[in-house]
GROMACS .gro file of C-alpha atoms in nm:
model
  514
    1MET     CA    1   3.518 -18.885   9.508
    2GLU     CA    2   3.418 -18.676   9.809
    3ALA     CA    3   3.412 -18.359   9.603
    4GLN     CA    4   3.199 -18.534   9.342
    5ARG     CA    5   2.943 -18.635   9.603
    6ALA     CA    6   2.936 -18.280   9.734
    7ALA     CA    7   2.876 -18.145   9.385
    8VAL     CA    8   2.586 -18.383   9.329
    9SER     CA    9   2.432 -18.284   9.663
   10TRP     CA   10   2.463 -17.917   9.574
   11GLU     CA   11   2.307 -17.952   9.231
   12ASN     CA   12   2.015 -18.153   9.363
   13GLY     CA   13   1.948 -17.923   9.659
   14THR     CA   14   1.659 -17.678   9.631
   15LEU     CA   15   1.837 -17.391   9.804
   16ALA     CA   16   2.070 -17.333   9.513
   17PRO     CA   17   1.971 -17.258   9.152
   18VAL     CA   18   2.046 -17.561   8.936
   19ASP     CA   19   2.185 -17.356   8.651
   20ARG     CA   20   2.468 -17.224   8.866
   21LEU     CA   21   2.716 -17.505   8.832
   22ARG     CA   22   2.947 -17.590   9.118
   23SER     CA   23   3.251 -17.575   8.894
   24GLU     CA   24   3.206 -17.202   8.846
   25ARG     CA   25   3.266 -17.151   9.216
   26ALA     CA   26   3.511 -17.429   9.300
   27ASP     CA   27   3.770 -17.444   9.023
   28SER     CA   28   3.973 -17.143   9.135
   29PRO     CA   29   4.300 -17.246   9.306
   30THR     CA   30   4.236 -16.977   9.570
   31PRO     CA   31   3.858 -16.933   9.572
   32GLY     CA   32   3.698 -16.631   9.727
   33LEU     CA   33   3.942 -16.348   9.661
   34VAL     CA   34   3.659 -16.147   9.507
   35GLU     CA   35   3.346 -16.071   9.704
   36GLY     CA   36   3.048 -16.274   9.590
   37THR     CA   37   3.261 -16.570   9.480
   38GLU     CA   38   3.403 -16.668   9.819
   39PRO     CA   39   3.295 -16.992   9.990
   40GLY     CA   40   2.966 -16.928  10.170
   41ALA     CA   41   2.873 -16.633   9.949
   42GLY     CA   42   2.500 -16.579   9.909
   43GLN     CA   43   2.367 -16.683   9.570
   44LYS     CA   44   2.067 -16.453   9.571
   45SER     CA   45   1.990 -16.160   9.800
   46ALA     CA   46   2.159 -16.121  10.138
   47MET     CA   47   1.979 -16.162  10.469
   48PHE     CA   48   2.159 -15.879  10.643
   49VAL     CA   49   2.240 -15.516  10.593
   50HIS     CA   50   2.568 -15.530  10.403
   51ALA     CA   51   2.878 -15.435  10.602
   52GLN     CA   52   3.233 -15.484  10.481
   53SER     CA   53   3.362 -15.514  10.837
   54PHE     CA   54   3.314 -15.401  11.192
   55GLU     CA   55   3.387 -15.038  11.100
   56ASP     CA   56   3.017 -15.002  11.024
   57LEU     CA   57   2.941 -15.047  11.394
   58THR     CA   58   3.094 -14.713  11.486
   59ALA     CA   59   2.861 -14.515  11.258
   60GLU     CA   60   2.625 -14.270  11.422
   61ALA     CA   61   2.301 -14.435  11.528
   62GLU     CA   62   2.105 -14.134  11.416
   63ALA     CA   63   2.215 -14.188  11.055
   64GLU     CA   64   2.101 -14.551  11.051
   65ALA     CA   65   1.727 -14.493  11.031
   66GLU     CA   66   1.621 -14.485  10.666
   67SER     CA   67   1.321 -14.286  10.558
   68GLY     CA   68   1.038 -14.451  10.371
   69ARG     CA   69   1.079 -14.807  10.498
   70GLU     CA   70   0.783 -15.027  10.417
   71ALA     CA   71   0.758 -15.187  10.760
   72GLU     CA   72   0.769 -14.916  11.024
   73PRO     CA   73   0.770 -15.016  11.395
   74ASP     CA   74   0.491 -14.900  11.623
   75GLN     CA   75   0.547 -14.538  11.736
   76SER     CA   76   0.208 -14.471  11.893
   77ARG     CA   77   0.123 -14.259  12.197
   78GLU     CA   78   0.097 -14.581  12.400
   79ARG     CA   79   0.478 -14.600  12.423
   80ASP     CA   80   0.466 -14.540  12.800
   81GLU     CA   81   0.239 -14.842  12.842
   82GLU     CA   82   0.486 -15.054  12.645
   83LEU     CA   83   0.763 -14.945  12.878
   84LYS     CA   84   0.558 -15.052  13.178
   85VAL     CA   85   0.504 -15.394  13.022
   86LEU     CA   86   0.878 -15.417  12.957
   87GLU     CA   87   0.962 -15.318  13.316
   88GLU     CA   88   0.718 -15.579  13.449
   89GLN     CA   89   0.872 -15.855  13.238
   90HIS     CA   90   1.225 -15.769  13.346
   91ASN     CA   91   1.120 -15.740  13.709
   92ASN     CA   92   0.963 -16.086  13.688
   93ASP     CA   93   1.302 -16.222  13.584
   94ILE     CA   94   1.504 -16.036  13.844
   95SER     CA   95   1.504 -16.308  14.111
   96SER     CA   96   1.643 -16.577  13.882
   97GLU     CA   97   1.848 -16.374  13.635
   98SER     CA   98   2.000 -16.090  13.836
   99ARG     CA   99   2.367 -16.081  13.915
  100THR     CA  100   2.559 -16.054  14.239
  101LYS     CA  101   2.701 -15.704  14.275
  102ASP     CA  102   2.849 -15.718  14.623
  103GLU     CA  103   3.208 -15.664  14.510
  104ASP     CA  104   3.397 -15.400  14.708
  105VAL     CA  105   3.502 -15.130  14.461
  106SER     CA  106   3.799 -15.036  14.679
  107SER     CA  107   3.939 -15.390  14.678
  108GLU     CA  108   4.233 -15.513  14.474
  109ALA     CA  109   4.007 -15.782  14.325
  110TRP     CA  110   3.782 -15.515  14.174
  111ARG     CA  111   4.078 -15.323  14.036
  112SER     CA  112   4.230 -15.638  13.886
  113HIS     CA  113   3.944 -15.703  13.642
  114ARG     CA  114   4.080 -15.683  13.288
  115LYS     CA  115   3.786 -15.485  13.153
  116HIS     CA  116   3.538 -15.249  13.317
  117VAL     CA  117   3.236 -15.086  13.155
  118PHE     CA  118   3.049 -14.786  13.295
  119VAL     CA  119   2.735 -14.615  13.167
  120LEU     CA  120   2.623 -14.278  13.298
  121SER     CA  121   2.396 -13.995  13.196
  122GLU     CA  122   2.522 -13.657  13.077
  123ALA     CA  123   2.435 -13.525  13.423
  124GLY     CA  124   2.681 -13.776  13.572
  125LYS     CA  125   2.412 -14.008  13.713
  126PRO     CA  126   2.529 -14.373  13.731
  127ILE     CA  127   2.331 -14.613  13.511
  128TYR     CA  128   2.538 -14.931  13.487
  129THR     CA  129   2.867 -15.083  13.598
  130ARG     CA  130   2.995 -15.428  13.509
  131TYR     CA  131   3.148 -15.490  13.853
  132GLY     CA  132   3.045 -15.346  14.189
  133THR     CA  133   2.743 -15.125  14.251
  134GLU     CA  134   2.647 -14.802  14.082
  135GLU     CA  135   2.601 -14.630  14.418
  136ALA     CA  136   2.957 -14.709  14.528
  137LEU     CA  137   3.092 -14.573  14.200
  138SER     CA  138   2.887 -14.253  14.178
  139SER     CA  139   3.187 -14.031  14.259
  140THR     CA  140   3.406 -14.217  14.007
  141MET     CA  141   3.144 -14.169  13.734
  142GLY     CA  142   3.120 -13.804  13.834
  143VAL     CA  143   3.491 -13.766  13.762
  144MET     CA  144   3.444 -13.937  13.424
  145MET     CA  145   3.170 -13.692  13.331
  146ALA     CA  146   3.383 -13.401  13.451
  147LEU     CA  147   3.660 -13.511  13.211
  148VAL     CA  148   3.412 -13.526  12.922
  149SER     CA  149   3.264 -13.185  13.008
  150PHE     CA  150   3.605 -13.021  13.054
  151VAL     CA  151   3.724 -13.129  12.710
  152GLU     CA  152   3.390 -13.032  12.552
  153ALA     CA  153   3.422 -12.685  12.705
  154GLU     CA  154   3.737 -12.643  12.495
  155LYS     CA  155   3.535 -12.729  12.181
  156ASN     CA  156   3.687 -13.076  12.161
  157ILE     CA  157   3.590 -13.440  12.221
  158ILE     CA  158   3.770 -13.682  12.450
  159ARG     CA  159   3.830 -14.015  12.274
  160SER     CA  160   4.064 -14.211  12.500
  161ILE     CA  161   4.329 -14.197  12.770
  162HIS     CA  162   4.633 -14.426  12.770
  163ALA     CA  163   4.827 -14.465  13.093
  164ASP     CA  164   5.030 -14.739  13.265
  165GLY     CA  165   4.919 -15.019  13.033
  166CYS     CA  166   4.553 -14.917  13.068
  167LYS     CA  167   4.316 -14.777  12.805
  168VAL     CA  168   4.017 -14.561  12.898
  169VAL     CA  169   3.782 -14.520  12.600
  170PHE     CA  170   3.489 -14.275  12.594
  171LEU     CA  171   3.177 -14.295  12.381
  172ALA     CA  172   2.938 -14.000  12.402
  173LYS     CA  173   2.595 -14.094  12.266
  174SER     CA  174   2.361 -13.826  12.392
  175PRO     CA  175   2.196 -13.852  12.638
  176LEU     CA  176   2.436 -14.128  12.756
  177VAL     CA  177   2.809 -14.150  12.810
  178LEU     CA  178   2.978 -14.490  12.803
  179VAL     CA  179   3.329 -14.556  12.934
  180GLY     CA  180   3.542 -14.867  12.890
  181VAL     CA  181   3.855 -14.930  13.097
  182SER     CA  182   4.071 -15.211  12.965
  183ARG     CA  183   4.406 -15.379  13.028
  184THR     CA  184   4.367 -15.605  12.724
  185CYS     CA  185   4.553 -15.574  12.394
  186GLN     CA  186   4.239 -15.455  12.213
  187SER     CA  187   4.259 -15.133  12.016
  188ASP     CA  188   4.058 -14.823  12.096
  189LYS     CA  189   3.830 -14.898  11.803
  190GLU     CA  190   3.766 -15.254  11.925
  191LEU     CA  191   3.671 -15.121  12.269
  192LEU     CA  192   3.454 -14.856  12.105
  193ARG     CA  193   3.274 -15.131  11.914
  194GLU     CA  194   3.194 -15.305  12.244
  195LEU     CA  195   3.063 -14.982  12.397
  196GLN     CA  196   2.845 -14.941  12.086
  197TYR     CA  197   2.692 -15.282  12.157
  198ILE     CA  198   2.613 -15.180  12.517
  199TYR     CA  199   2.456 -14.858  12.392
  200TYR     CA  200   2.238 -15.046  12.144
  201GLN     CA  201   2.140 -15.294  12.418
  202ILE     CA  202   2.001 -15.007  12.627
  203VAL     CA  203   1.828 -14.851  12.325
  204SER     CA  204   1.669 -15.189  12.242
  205LEU     CA  205   1.495 -15.181  12.579
  206LEU     CA  206   1.370 -14.821  12.568
  207THR     CA  207   1.404 -14.676  12.213
  208LEU     CA  208   1.615 -14.367  12.150
  209THR     CA  209   1.302 -14.153  12.122
  210GLN     CA  210   1.195 -14.248  12.475
  211LEU     CA  211   1.549 -14.204  12.604
  212ASN     CA  212   1.572 -13.851  12.465
  213HIS     CA  213   1.224 -13.769  12.591
  214ILE     CA  214   1.313 -13.873  12.946
  215PHE     CA  215   1.627 -13.662  12.975
  216GLN     CA  216   1.482 -13.361  12.795
  217HIS     CA  217   1.220 -13.339  13.069
  218LYS     CA  218   1.444 -13.433  13.361
  219GLN     CA  219   1.818 -13.412  13.303
  220ASN     CA  220   1.915 -13.581  13.631
  221TYR     CA  221   1.666 -13.869  13.594
  222ASP     CA  222   1.782 -14.202  13.740
  223LEU     CA  223   1.751 -14.435  13.440
  224ARG     CA  224   1.804 -14.740  13.661
  225ARG     CA  225   1.437 -14.713  13.756
  226LEU     CA  226   1.340 -14.810  13.400
  227LEU     CA  227   1.622 -15.060  13.354
  228ALA     CA  228   1.572 -15.237  13.688
  229GLY     CA  229   1.604 -15.613  13.642
  230SER     CA  230   1.755 -15.591  13.295
  231GLU     CA  231   2.120 -15.566  13.402
  232TYR     CA  232   2.163 -15.936  13.333
  233LEU     CA  233   2.113 -15.863  12.961
  234THR     CA  234   2.407 -15.623  12.959
  235ASP     CA  235   2.617 -15.859  13.172
  236ASN     CA  236   2.550 -16.146  12.934
  237LEU     CA  237   2.622 -15.929  12.630
  238LEU     CA  238   2.962 -15.833  12.774
  239HIS     CA  239   3.033 -16.202  12.833
  240ARG     CA  240   2.944 -16.272  12.469
  241LEU     CA  241   3.174 -15.993  12.353
  242ASP     CA  242   3.461 -16.174  12.527
  243ARG     CA  243   3.372 -16.520  12.400
  244ASP     CA  244   3.156 -16.509  12.086
  245PRO     CA  245   3.347 -16.477  11.754
  246GLY     CA  246   3.029 -16.358  11.581
  247LEU     CA  247   3.033 -16.026  11.765
  248LEU     CA  248   3.400 -15.981  11.676
  249LEU     CA  249   3.340 -16.059  11.307
  250SER     CA  250   3.003 -15.882  11.276
  251ALA     CA  251   2.861 -16.210  11.152
  252VAL     CA  252   2.636 -16.501  11.250
  253THR     CA  253   2.709 -16.874  11.246
  254CYS     CA  254   2.465 -17.139  11.123
  255LEU     CA  255   2.371 -17.481  11.252
  256PRO     CA  256   2.539 -17.733  11.017
  257LEU     CA  257   2.248 -17.886  10.825
  258ALA     CA  258   2.197 -18.048  10.486
  259SER     CA  259   2.078 -17.788  10.236
  260SER     CA  260   1.772 -17.997  10.141
  261ALA     CA  261   1.657 -18.010  10.506
  262ARG     CA  262   1.727 -17.640  10.564
  263ASP     CA  263   1.531 -17.557  10.250
  264VAL     CA  264   1.224 -17.742  10.379
  265VAL     CA  265   1.250 -17.565  10.715
  266SER     CA  266   1.283 -17.228  10.540
  267SER     CA  267   0.991 -17.289  10.304
  268SER     CA  268   0.773 -17.406  10.595
  269LEU     CA  269   0.854 -17.085  10.778
  270GLN     CA  270   0.792 -16.883  10.464
  271ALA     CA  271   0.444 -17.038  10.427
  272ALA     CA  272   0.348 -16.945  10.785
  273LYS     CA  273   0.329 -16.573  10.714
  274ALA     CA  274   0.102 -16.294  10.836
  275LYS     CA  275   0.029 -15.937  10.734
  276ASN     CA  276   0.243 -15.766  10.999
  277LEU     CA  277   0.517 -16.029  11.021
  278VAL     CA  278   0.856 -15.881  10.927
  279PHE     CA  279   1.115 -16.139  11.037
  280SER     CA  280   1.089 -16.510  11.118
  281ILE     CA  281   1.401 -16.640  11.291
  282LEU     CA  282   1.471 -16.999  11.396
  283LEU     CA  283   1.762 -17.047  11.636
  284ALA     CA  284   1.936 -17.354  11.771
  285GLY     CA  285   2.109 -17.223  12.082
  286ASP     CA  286   2.355 -16.962  11.953
  287ARG     CA  287   2.331 -17.081  11.594
  288LEU     CA  288   2.100 -16.966  11.318
  289VAL     CA  289   1.893 -17.236  11.148
  290THR     CA  290   1.714 -17.005  10.907
  291LEU     CA  291   1.584 -16.651  10.870
  292VAL     CA  292   1.293 -16.548  10.648
  293ARG     CA  293   1.233 -16.176  10.604
  294LYS     CA  294   0.977 -15.952  10.445
  295LYS     CA  295   1.086 -15.846  10.098
  296ASP     CA  296   1.302 -15.532  10.098
  297GLN     CA  297   1.345 -15.546  10.477
  298PHE     CA  298   1.692 -15.634  10.603
  299LEU     CA  299   1.816 -15.721  10.950
  300HIS     CA  300   2.147 -15.591  11.081
  301HIS     CA  301   2.393 -15.818  11.259
  302ILE     CA  302   2.378 -15.605  11.572
  303ASP     CA  303   2.000 -15.640  11.592
  304LEU     CA  304   2.020 -16.017  11.546
  305HIS     CA  305   2.291 -16.042  11.813
  306LEU     CA  306   2.067 -15.847  12.050
  307VAL     CA  307   1.787 -16.096  11.978
  308PHE     CA  308   2.029 -16.384  12.044
  309ASN     CA  309   2.126 -16.217  12.371
  310LEU     CA  310   1.765 -16.164  12.478
  311VAL     CA  311   1.674 -16.528  12.417
  312GLY     CA  312   1.994 -16.669  12.566
  313SER     CA  313   1.984 -16.452  12.878
  314SER     CA  314   1.642 -16.555  13.007
  315SER     CA  315   1.500 -16.896  13.093
  316SER     CA  316   1.145 -16.757  13.114
  317PHE     CA  317   1.083 -16.808  12.743
  318ARG     CA  318   1.095 -17.184  12.801
  319GLU     CA  319   0.785 -17.163  13.018
  320GLY     CA  320   0.548 -17.077  12.734
  321GLU     CA  321   0.491 -16.835  12.450
  322GLY     CA  322   0.656 -16.501  12.522
  323TRP     CA  323   0.539 -16.165  12.385
  324THR     CA  324   0.776 -15.875  12.436
  325PRO     CA  325   0.838 -15.531  12.285
  326ILE     CA  326   1.186 -15.492  12.140
  327CYS     CA  327   1.352 -15.206  11.958
  328LEU     CA  328   1.587 -15.310  11.678
  329PRO     CA  329   1.812 -15.002  11.691
  330LYS     CA  330   2.000 -15.056  11.365
  331PHE     CA  331   1.665 -15.087  11.184
  332ASN     CA  332   1.488 -14.801  11.360
  333THR     CA  333   1.572 -14.636  11.693
  334ALA     CA  334   1.233 -14.467  11.727
  335GLY     CA  335   0.985 -14.746  11.803
  336PHE     CA  336   0.917 -15.098  11.917
  337PHE     CA  337   0.861 -15.414  11.726
  338HIS     CA  338   0.688 -15.696  11.911
  339ALA     CA  339   0.844 -16.039  11.927
  340HIS     CA  340   0.671 -16.372  11.979
  341ILE     CA  341   0.936 -16.597  12.134
  342SER     CA  342   0.884 -16.968  12.203
  343TYR     CA  343   1.062 -17.302  12.187
  344LEU     CA  344   0.932 -17.564  11.947
  345GLU     CA  345   0.943 -17.826  12.225
  346PRO     CA  346   0.997 -17.779  12.602
  347ALA     CA  347   1.336 -17.953  12.611
  348SER     CA  348   1.448 -17.845  12.264
  349GLU     CA  349   1.715 -17.590  12.174
  350LEU     CA  350   1.505 -17.477  11.877
  351CYS     CA  351   1.365 -17.132  11.947
  352LEU     CA  352   1.133 -16.948  11.708
  353ILE     CA  353   1.120 -16.567  11.706
  354LEU     CA  354   0.843 -16.400  11.505
  355VAL     CA  355   0.883 -16.021  11.482
  356SER     CA  356   0.569 -15.818  11.416
  357THR     CA  357   0.494 -15.447  11.379
  358ASP     CA  358   0.159 -15.480  11.560
  359ARG     CA  359   0.145 -15.486  11.940
  360GLU     CA  360  -0.192 -15.669  11.927
  361ASP     CA  361  -0.058 -15.947  11.706
  362PHE     CA  362   0.016 -16.213  11.970
  363PHE     CA  363  -0.255 -16.456  11.864
  364ASN     CA  364  -0.172 -16.413  11.494
  365MET     CA  365   0.193 -16.490  11.568
  366SER     CA  366   0.094 -16.787  11.782
  367ASP     CA  367  -0.112 -16.915  11.489
  368CYS     CA  368   0.189 -16.868  11.258
  369LYS     CA  369   0.396 -17.084  11.491
  370GLN     CA  370   0.133 -17.359  11.490
  371ARG     CA  371   0.108 -17.354  11.112
  372PHE     CA  372   0.485 -17.376  11.086
  373LEU     CA  373   0.498 -17.670  11.327
  374GLU     CA  374   0.214 -17.854  11.151
  375ARG     CA  375   0.381 -17.814  10.815
  376LEU     CA  376   0.727 -17.906  10.944
  377SER     CA  377   0.618 -18.209  11.146
  378LYS     CA  378   0.485 -18.371  10.827
  379ARG     CA  379   0.829 -18.354  10.666
  380SER     CA  380   1.136 -18.569  10.721
  381ALA     CA  381   1.337 -18.248  10.751
  382TYR     CA  382   1.214 -18.207  11.112
  383GLN     CA  383   1.383 -18.531  11.209
  384ALA     CA  384   1.697 -18.423  11.021
  385LEU     CA  385   1.689 -18.099  11.216
  386LYS     CA  386   1.665 -18.286  11.546
  387GLU     CA  387   1.955 -18.508  11.443
  388ALA     CA  388   2.163 -18.200  11.357
  389LEU     CA  389   2.104 -18.068  11.710
  390LYS     CA  390   2.285 -18.371  11.850
  391CYS     CA  391   2.602 -18.250  11.678
  392PRO     CA  392   2.568 -17.870  11.648
  393SER     CA  393   2.931 -17.822  11.547
  394TYR     CA  394   3.217 -18.009  11.382
  395SER     CA  395   3.575 -18.093  11.475
  396VAL     CA  396   3.878 -17.941  11.309
  397GLU     CA  397   3.999 -18.294  11.231
  398GLN     CA  398   3.727 -18.316  10.965
  399VAL     CA  399   3.912 -18.052  10.764
  400GLY     CA  400   4.208 -18.287  10.721
  401ILE     CA  401   4.492 -18.042  10.802
  402PRO     CA  402   4.695 -18.202  11.085
  403GLU     CA  403   4.869 -17.887  11.209
  404LEU     CA  404   4.547 -17.680  11.213
  405ARG     CA  405   4.396 -17.638  11.562
  406HIS     CA  406   4.114 -17.390  11.506
  407PHE     CA  407   3.992 -17.123  11.264
  408LEU     CA  408   3.735 -16.849  11.203
  409TYR     CA  409   3.610 -16.792  10.849
  410LYS     CA  410   3.369 -16.514  10.751
  411SER     CA  411   3.202 -16.474  10.413
  412LYS     CA  412   3.162 -16.098  10.368
  413SER     CA  413   2.880 -16.104  10.114
  414SER     CA  414   2.656 -16.334  10.319
  415GLY     CA  415   2.752 -16.200  10.663
  416LEU     CA  416   2.788 -16.558  10.793
  417TYR     CA  417   3.087 -16.727  10.953
  418THR     CA  418   3.190 -17.080  11.040
  419SER     CA  419   3.423 -17.219  11.302
  420PRO     CA  420   3.488 -17.568  11.446
  421GLU     CA  421   3.447 -17.662  11.808
  422PHE     CA  422   3.741 -17.592  12.035
  423PRO     CA  423   3.997 -17.877  12.046
  424LEU     CA  424   4.114 -18.036  12.370
  425VAL     CA  425   4.400 -17.791  12.413
  426TYR     CA  426   4.146 -17.507  12.441
  427GLN     CA  427   3.875 -17.681  12.643
  428SER     CA  428   3.899 -17.466  12.958
  429ASP     CA  429   3.721 -17.129  12.979
  430GLU     CA  430   4.054 -16.959  13.043
  431GLU     CA  431   4.214 -17.105  12.730
  432GLN     CA  432   3.912 -17.021  12.515
  433GLU     CA  433   3.917 -16.661  12.635
  434ARG     CA  434   4.291 -16.647  12.572
  435LEU     CA  435   4.244 -16.771  12.215
  436MET     CA  436   3.964 -16.520  12.159
  437GLY     CA  437   4.199 -16.251  12.288
  438LEU     CA  438   4.454 -16.357  12.026
  439TYR     CA  439   4.188 -16.339  11.753
  440GLN     CA  440   4.088 -15.994  11.879
  441ASP     CA  441   4.450 -15.881  11.854
  442LEU     CA  442   4.473 -16.010  11.496
  443HIS     CA  443   4.144 -15.841  11.413
  444SER     CA  444   4.274 -15.512  11.554
  445ARG     CA  445   4.582 -15.533  11.334
  446LEU     CA  446   4.388 -15.610  11.017
  447HIS     CA  447   4.144 -15.326  11.084
  448HIS     CA  448   4.384 -15.069  11.226
  449PRO     CA  449   4.234 -14.721  11.162
  450THR     CA  450   4.554 -14.579  11.006
  451ARG     CA  451   4.769 -14.884  10.921
  452PRO     CA  452   4.537 -15.171  10.820
  453LEU     CA  453   4.701 -15.499  10.714
  454ARG     CA  454   4.594 -15.757  10.457
  455SER     CA  455   4.768 -16.045  10.630
  456PHE     CA  456   4.959 -16.113  10.950
  457TYR     CA  457   5.156 -16.413  11.075
  458ARG     CA  458   5.255 -16.454  11.439
  459CYS     CA  459   5.462 -16.720  11.616
  460SER     CA  460   5.461 -16.796  11.987
  461GLU     CA  461   5.553 -17.079  12.223
  462THR     CA  462   5.191 -17.197  12.248
  463GLU     CA  463   5.054 -17.154  11.893
  464ASN     CA  464   5.115 -16.993  11.555
  465LEU     CA  465   4.850 -16.763  11.410
  466LEU     CA  466   4.770 -16.642  11.061
  467ALA     CA  467   4.515 -16.376  10.966
  468TRP     CA  468   4.416 -16.283  10.610
  469VAL     CA  469   4.152 -16.044  10.479
  470THR     CA  470   4.039 -16.003  10.117
  471SER     CA  471   3.743 -15.830   9.956
  472GLY     CA  472   3.556 -16.161   9.983
  473PHE     CA  473   3.638 -16.306  10.324
  474GLU     CA  474   3.818 -16.279  10.657
  475LEU     CA  475   4.015 -16.577  10.784
  476TYR     CA  476   4.186 -16.638  11.118
  477LEU     CA  477   4.378 -16.963  11.173
  478CYS     CA  478   4.546 -17.116  11.477
  479PHE     CA  479   4.822 -17.374  11.422
  480SER     CA  480   5.049 -17.591  11.632
  481PRO     CA  481   5.364 -17.400  11.738
  482LEU     CA  482   5.571 -17.662  11.552
  483GLY     CA  483   5.433 -17.555  11.214
  484THR     CA  484   5.600 -17.325  10.963
  485LYS     CA  485   5.481 -17.018  10.774
  486SER     CA  486   5.491 -17.203  10.441
  487SER     CA  487   5.275 -17.486  10.578
  488ALA     CA  488   5.031 -17.228  10.716
  489VAL     CA  489   4.998 -17.058  10.377
  490SER     CA  490   4.948 -17.398  10.212
  491ALA     CA  491   4.680 -17.480  10.469
  492VAL     CA  492   4.477 -17.174  10.364
  493ASN     CA  493   4.412 -17.316  10.016
  494LYS     CA  494   4.320 -17.655  10.158
  495LEU     CA  495   4.082 -17.497  10.409
  496LEU     CA  496   3.911 -17.276  10.151
  497LYS     CA  497   3.850 -17.577   9.927
  498TRP     CA  498   3.710 -17.775  10.220
  499ILE     CA  499   3.475 -17.488  10.311
  500ARG     CA  500   3.367 -17.471   9.948
  501ARG     CA  501   3.276 -17.841   9.948
  502GLU     CA  502   3.083 -17.801  10.273
  503GLU     CA  503   2.926 -17.461  10.211
  504ASP     CA  504   2.575 -17.599  10.154
  505ARG     CA  505   2.582 -17.745  10.505
  506LEU     CA  506   2.761 -17.459  10.681
  507PHE     CA  507   2.592 -17.154  10.525
  508ILE     CA  508   2.251 -17.031  10.410
  509LEU     CA  509   2.321 -16.974  10.042
  510SER     CA  510   1.976 -16.865   9.922
  511PRO     CA  511   1.766 -16.704  10.197
  512LEU     CA  512   1.391 -16.675  10.142
  513THR     CA  513   1.154 -16.379  10.170
  514TYR     CA  514   0.778 -16.337  10.213
   0.00000   0.00000   0.00000
């Protein structure tokens, strides 16, 4: 009966084409083995640049910019003025957002951190450290750069160093060098992915063109002068990398919402368009409500995660309508877009980001927001959206598999994932980070650079874990330690069928364009 009600809801919803019957997608005993048919698969065009998995993140940034894009970010001679505006905004936030960096780098407490991240210039100048101060670590970073230079002098590239249970991973992205030091079980490639995110975070603030320009004219330039006050963005991004499954899966999660309500929100956003508007993004905290894009323009997961990080790292956007330059490095590393960022209501979690190619477009974007609000407030979908915010997730008990504690499911074709809230056994920050560490270990095994696996089952005293990857989806499950492998395999089919029944609510199946 429940499945029948779900089918009726799907057929009547306006997000999905009526002629695509539910039975075509749901009858398979193991749905989703083929990409495009998995639960949560997009039914029209995708919202994001297509990526099979996180391997895409290690591609060279220089190869990402495509020639002949319709919407090209601003690359005018006023770039220096934009940087000044950016510095001023970050400096305004520094008193409330900056971190405490008083930790003694010679102490055992500093050494005991499980993961360090360092950023330096090719001249060995310190730019960023996760713990401690850059000044105190200048000699350490000098040694790191000496290692890189020594290996390069032999016509080679240093990738990593493994010693005494510690991994040191190097990422050279001229004119920067990034170094990660980890005592976790993550693979070199996983750590490299995290360093890539930090690199893109810096590029999003300055653009690669400006970065190259600076160091071509002054090789020993202290980049901290331009990045002053923005360290909290990198700190918060590193925290997300430890805790947010979306960055691990190269995917985004949606606010659970009835497809009919989401469709009204999307169409209202689609109607509030402007000439230079490229992306309209509505967020609910760390969850995507909807995304409307200009036709033929696609957003990459990394760029959207950087937008999430920008909004989530600063409270200043709650004070009014923000207008900030932002480079989306996986779209184009050469210039700035300009983002209008504001919350729909002062106390609401709903944040609207309107991305324009015109730096003088603030008032046009503000008008777009007002038109969207006026249209939405006349519809019952706005109330449904507010109700959905009261319960932004769901419990694993709703799935109906007693031994299942938690799971991560990613639809590859849509680039979206879903996951329940953490159960009581994982309520503490320490337990959630431990579980994420287990998922990271499974992910490393499935995506091993030389020995990738299709599935992996692991038993321990605290939980049993199962990971499975197909051409259509990635799935990570956490079970009670009392369960068996056969019950875990049986649970996969039950879970996939449940996700299929709920896919209208959990995923954006038919994204809209301008």
